[in-house]
PDB file of C-alpha atoms in Angstrom:
ATOM      1  CA  UNK A   1     116.053  95.279 126.038  1.00 49.00           C
ATOM      2  CA  UNK A   2     114.759  97.374 123.137  1.00 53.00           C
ATOM      3  CA  UNK A   3     112.048  99.890 123.999  1.00 55.00           C
ATOM      4  CA  UNK A   4     108.697  99.547 122.234  1.00 56.00           C
ATOM      5  CA  UNK A   5     107.963 102.192 119.626  1.00 60.00           C
ATOM      6  CA  UNK A   6     104.566 103.840 119.779  1.00 59.00           C
ATOM      7  CA  UNK A   7     103.983 103.067 116.080  1.00 59.00           C
ATOM      8  CA  UNK A   8     105.782 100.663 113.783  1.00 68.00           C
ATOM      9  CA  UNK A   9     106.414 101.758 110.204  1.00 65.00           C
ATOM     10  CA  UNK A  10     103.677  99.448 108.965  1.00 66.00           C
ATOM     11  CA  UNK A  11     101.103 100.832 111.418  1.00 67.00           C
ATOM     12  CA  UNK A  12     102.101 104.382 110.545  1.00 60.00           C
ATOM     13  CA  UNK A  13     101.672 103.643 106.828  1.00 59.00           C
ATOM     14  CA  UNK A  14      98.178 102.243 107.457  1.00 61.00           C
ATOM     15  CA  UNK A  15      97.195 105.285 109.536  1.00 59.00           C
ATOM     16  CA  UNK A  16      98.527 107.657 106.846  1.00 54.00           C
ATOM     17  CA  UNK A  17      96.618 105.755 104.178  1.00 56.00           C
ATOM     18  CA  UNK A  18      93.368 106.029 106.097  1.00 56.00           C
ATOM     19  CA  UNK A  19      94.001 109.694 106.851  1.00 56.00           C
ATOM     20  CA  UNK A  20      93.972 110.363 103.099  1.00 53.00           C
ATOM     21  CA  UNK A  21      90.336 109.258 103.148  1.00 53.00           C
ATOM     22  CA  UNK A  22      89.437 111.880 105.737  1.00 50.00           C
ATOM     23  CA  UNK A  23      89.299 114.727 103.240  1.00 45.00           C
ATOM     24  CA  UNK A  24      85.885 116.347 103.143  1.00 45.00           C
ATOM     25  CA  UNK A  25      83.442 114.201 101.173  1.00 47.00           C
ATOM     26  CA  UNK A  26      86.114 111.660 100.203  1.00 48.00           C
ATOM     27  CA  UNK A  27      84.430 108.782  98.356  1.00 56.00           C
ATOM     28  CA  UNK A  28      81.072 110.412  99.078  1.00 68.00           C
ATOM     29  CA  UNK A  29      81.247 109.243 102.687  1.00 73.00           C
ATOM     30  CA  UNK A  30      80.001 111.023 105.763  1.00 88.00           C
ATOM     31  CA  UNK A  31      82.790 110.763 108.335  1.00 89.00           C
ATOM     32  CA  UNK A  32      82.471 110.648 112.094  1.00 94.00           C
ATOM     33  CA  UNK A  33      85.811 110.937 113.927  1.00 95.00           C
ATOM     34  CA  UNK A  34      85.954 110.608 117.719  1.00 97.00           C
ATOM     35  CA  UNK A  35      89.276 110.866 119.559  1.00 97.00           C
ATOM     36  CA  UNK A  36      89.523 109.977 123.249  1.00 97.00           C
ATOM     37  CA  UNK A  37      92.188 109.866 125.942  1.00 98.00           C
ATOM     38  CA  UNK A  38      92.122 108.002 129.251  1.00 98.00           C
ATOM     39  CA  UNK A  39      94.713 108.289 132.004  1.00 98.00           C
ATOM     40  CA  UNK A  40      94.747 106.421 135.278  1.00 98.00           C
ATOM     41  CA  UNK A  41      97.135 105.263 137.940  1.00 98.00           C
ATOM     42  CA  UNK A  42      97.151 102.186 140.106  1.00 97.00           C
ATOM     43  CA  UNK A  43      99.220 100.854 142.962  1.00 97.00           C
ATOM     44  CA  UNK A  44      99.959  97.224 143.678  1.00 95.00           C
ATOM     45  CA  UNK A  45     101.760  95.706 146.631  1.00 95.00           C
ATOM     46  CA  UNK A  46     102.693  92.563 144.666  1.00 94.00           C
ATOM     47  CA  UNK A  47     103.643  93.437 141.083  1.00 92.00           C
ATOM     48  CA  UNK A  48     104.637  89.888 140.048  1.00 90.00           C
ATOM     49  CA  UNK A  49     102.000  87.987 142.071  1.00 93.00           C
ATOM     50  CA  UNK A  50     104.737  86.208 144.001  1.00 94.00           C
ATOM     51  CA  UNK A  51     104.534  84.771 147.537  1.00 96.00           C
ATOM     52  CA  UNK A  52     104.120  87.572 150.088  1.00 93.00           C
ATOM     53  CA  UNK A  53     107.678  87.241 151.433  1.00 95.00           C
ATOM     54  CA  UNK A  54     109.014  88.048 147.903  1.00 95.00           C
ATOM     55  CA  UNK A  55     106.442  90.709 146.974  1.00 95.00           C
ATOM     56  CA  UNK A  56     107.498  94.020 145.402  1.00 95.00           C
ATOM     57  CA  UNK A  57     105.215  97.019 145.097  1.00 96.00           C
ATOM     58  CA  UNK A  58     104.938  99.543 142.263  1.00 97.00           C
ATOM     59  CA  UNK A  59     102.826 102.408 140.943  1.00 98.00           C
ATOM     60  CA  UNK A  60     101.647 102.042 137.341  1.00 97.00           C
ATOM     61  CA  UNK A  61     100.495 104.857 135.046  1.00 98.00           C
ATOM     62  CA  UNK A  62      98.241 103.827 132.165  1.00 98.00           C
ATOM     63  CA  UNK A  63      97.636 106.154 129.200  1.00 98.00           C
ATOM     64  CA  UNK A  64      95.173 105.098 126.492  1.00 97.00           C
ATOM     65  CA  UNK A  65      94.795 107.305 123.405  1.00 97.00           C
ATOM     66  CA  UNK A  66      91.959 106.136 121.155  1.00 97.00           C
ATOM     67  CA  UNK A  67      90.572 107.070 117.753  1.00 97.00           C
ATOM     68  CA  UNK A  68      87.204 105.850 116.461  1.00 97.00           C
ATOM     69  CA  UNK A  69      86.368 106.543 112.815  1.00 94.00           C
ATOM     70  CA  UNK A  70      83.139 105.721 110.994  1.00 94.00           C
ATOM     71  CA  UNK A  71      82.407 106.367 107.344  1.00 91.00           C
ATOM     72  CA  UNK A  72      79.087 105.722 105.640  1.00 89.00           C
ATOM     73  CA  UNK A  73      78.314 106.158 101.967  1.00 86.00           C
ATOM     74  CA  UNK A  74      76.210 104.618  99.236  1.00 83.00           C
ATOM     75  CA  UNK A  75      78.752 101.931  98.283  1.00 84.00           C
ATOM     76  CA  UNK A  76      81.100 101.815 101.273  1.00 86.00           C
ATOM     77  CA  UNK A  77      80.819 101.652 105.032  1.00 90.00           C
ATOM     78  CA  UNK A  78      83.801 101.609 107.358  1.00 91.00           C
ATOM     79  CA  UNK A  79      84.257 101.429 111.131  1.00 94.00           C
ATOM     80  CA  UNK A  80      87.729 101.649 112.665  1.00 95.00           C
ATOM     81  CA  UNK A  81      88.680 101.777 116.311  1.00 97.00           C
ATOM     82  CA  UNK A  82      92.360 102.090 117.223  1.00 97.00           C
ATOM     83  CA  UNK A  83      93.768 102.338 120.723  1.00 97.00           C
ATOM     84  CA  UNK A  84      97.187 102.108 122.289  1.00 97.00           C
ATOM     85  CA  UNK A  85      97.593 101.111 125.924  1.00 97.00           C
ATOM     86  CA  UNK A  86     100.810 102.581 127.326  1.00 97.00           C
ATOM     87  CA  UNK A  87     101.863 101.170 130.704  1.00 97.00           C
ATOM     88  CA  UNK A  88     104.613 102.952 132.663  1.00 97.00           C
ATOM     89  CA  UNK A  89     105.922 101.250 135.810  1.00 97.00           C
ATOM     90  CA  UNK A  90     107.557 103.741 138.174  1.00 97.00           C
ATOM     91  CA  UNK A  91     110.005 101.302 139.845  1.00 96.00           C
ATOM     92  CA  UNK A  92     110.131  98.461 137.302  1.00 94.00           C
ATOM     93  CA  UNK A  93     110.750 100.260 133.998  1.00 94.00           C
ATOM     94  CA  UNK A  94     111.823  96.990 132.358  1.00 94.00           C
ATOM     95  CA  UNK A  95     108.108  96.079 132.447  1.00 94.00           C
ATOM     96  CA  UNK A  96     107.008  99.214 130.533  1.00 96.00           C
ATOM     97  CA  UNK A  97     104.950  98.245 127.508  1.00 96.00           C
ATOM     98  CA  UNK A  98     102.729  99.502 124.694  1.00 97.00           C
ATOM     99  CA  UNK A  99      99.827  97.376 123.457  1.00 97.00           C
ATOM    100  CA  UNK A 100      98.190  98.238 120.141  1.00 96.00           C
ATOM    101  CA  UNK A 101      94.606  97.271 119.322  1.00 96.00           C
ATOM    102  CA  UNK A 102      92.788  97.811 116.042  1.00 95.00           C
ATOM    103  CA  UNK A 103      89.223  96.760 115.331  1.00 95.00           C
ATOM    104  CA  UNK A 104      88.038  97.269 111.765  1.00 94.00           C
ATOM    105  CA  UNK A 105      84.812  96.465 109.978  1.00 94.00           C
ATOM    106  CA  UNK A 106      83.994  97.402 106.405  1.00 92.00           C
ATOM    107  CA  UNK A 107      81.650  96.665 103.539  1.00 90.00           C
ATOM    108  CA  UNK A 108      82.182  97.717  99.932  1.00 86.00           C
ATOM    109  CA  UNK A 109      79.837  97.322  96.985  1.00 85.00           C
ATOM    110  CA  UNK A 110      82.150  96.848  93.988  1.00 84.00           C
ATOM    111  CA  UNK A 111      79.465  96.104  91.400  1.00 86.00           C
ATOM    112  CA  UNK A 112      76.092  97.648  92.178  1.00 83.00           C
ATOM    113  CA  UNK A 113      73.628  95.126  93.618  1.00 81.00           C
ATOM    114  CA  UNK A 114      75.901  92.244  92.549  1.00 86.00           C
ATOM    115  CA  UNK A 115      79.371  92.064  94.120  1.00 88.00           C
ATOM    116  CA  UNK A 116      80.141  92.993  97.732  1.00 85.00           C
ATOM    117  CA  UNK A 117      83.173  92.612  99.977  1.00 87.00           C
ATOM    118  CA  UNK A 118      82.842  92.373 103.755  1.00 89.00           C
ATOM    119  CA  UNK A 119      85.949  92.568 105.924  1.00 87.00           C
ATOM    120  CA  UNK A 120      86.364  92.373 109.660  1.00 88.00           C
ATOM    121  CA  UNK A 121      89.401  92.182 111.857  1.00 80.00           C
TER     122      UNK A 121
END
């Protein structure tokens, strides 16, 4: 089984593109960048939720790096929140996984007081 990459090429290209906007006063926006990191561990005595006579236990480490970015300007507002949930199973490494989540919300005024674009995803 192929291991999950932390970032695909497409995701890396998107992150690099947005990082170009982070230059001071880019597009006249005021930027607010908030990184975060969560780490926790959990133990389960039945990893696969099987009948108790077939149960297997495991310890799971969860690491969640997160980046929240907000930009606000006269003609553009942007809110991005990216997080990756990395799950590491100590005894069942075939279940290791990375889950990517991106929430984005933006509004752009292309023609003043006439033409706007709203995007959410």
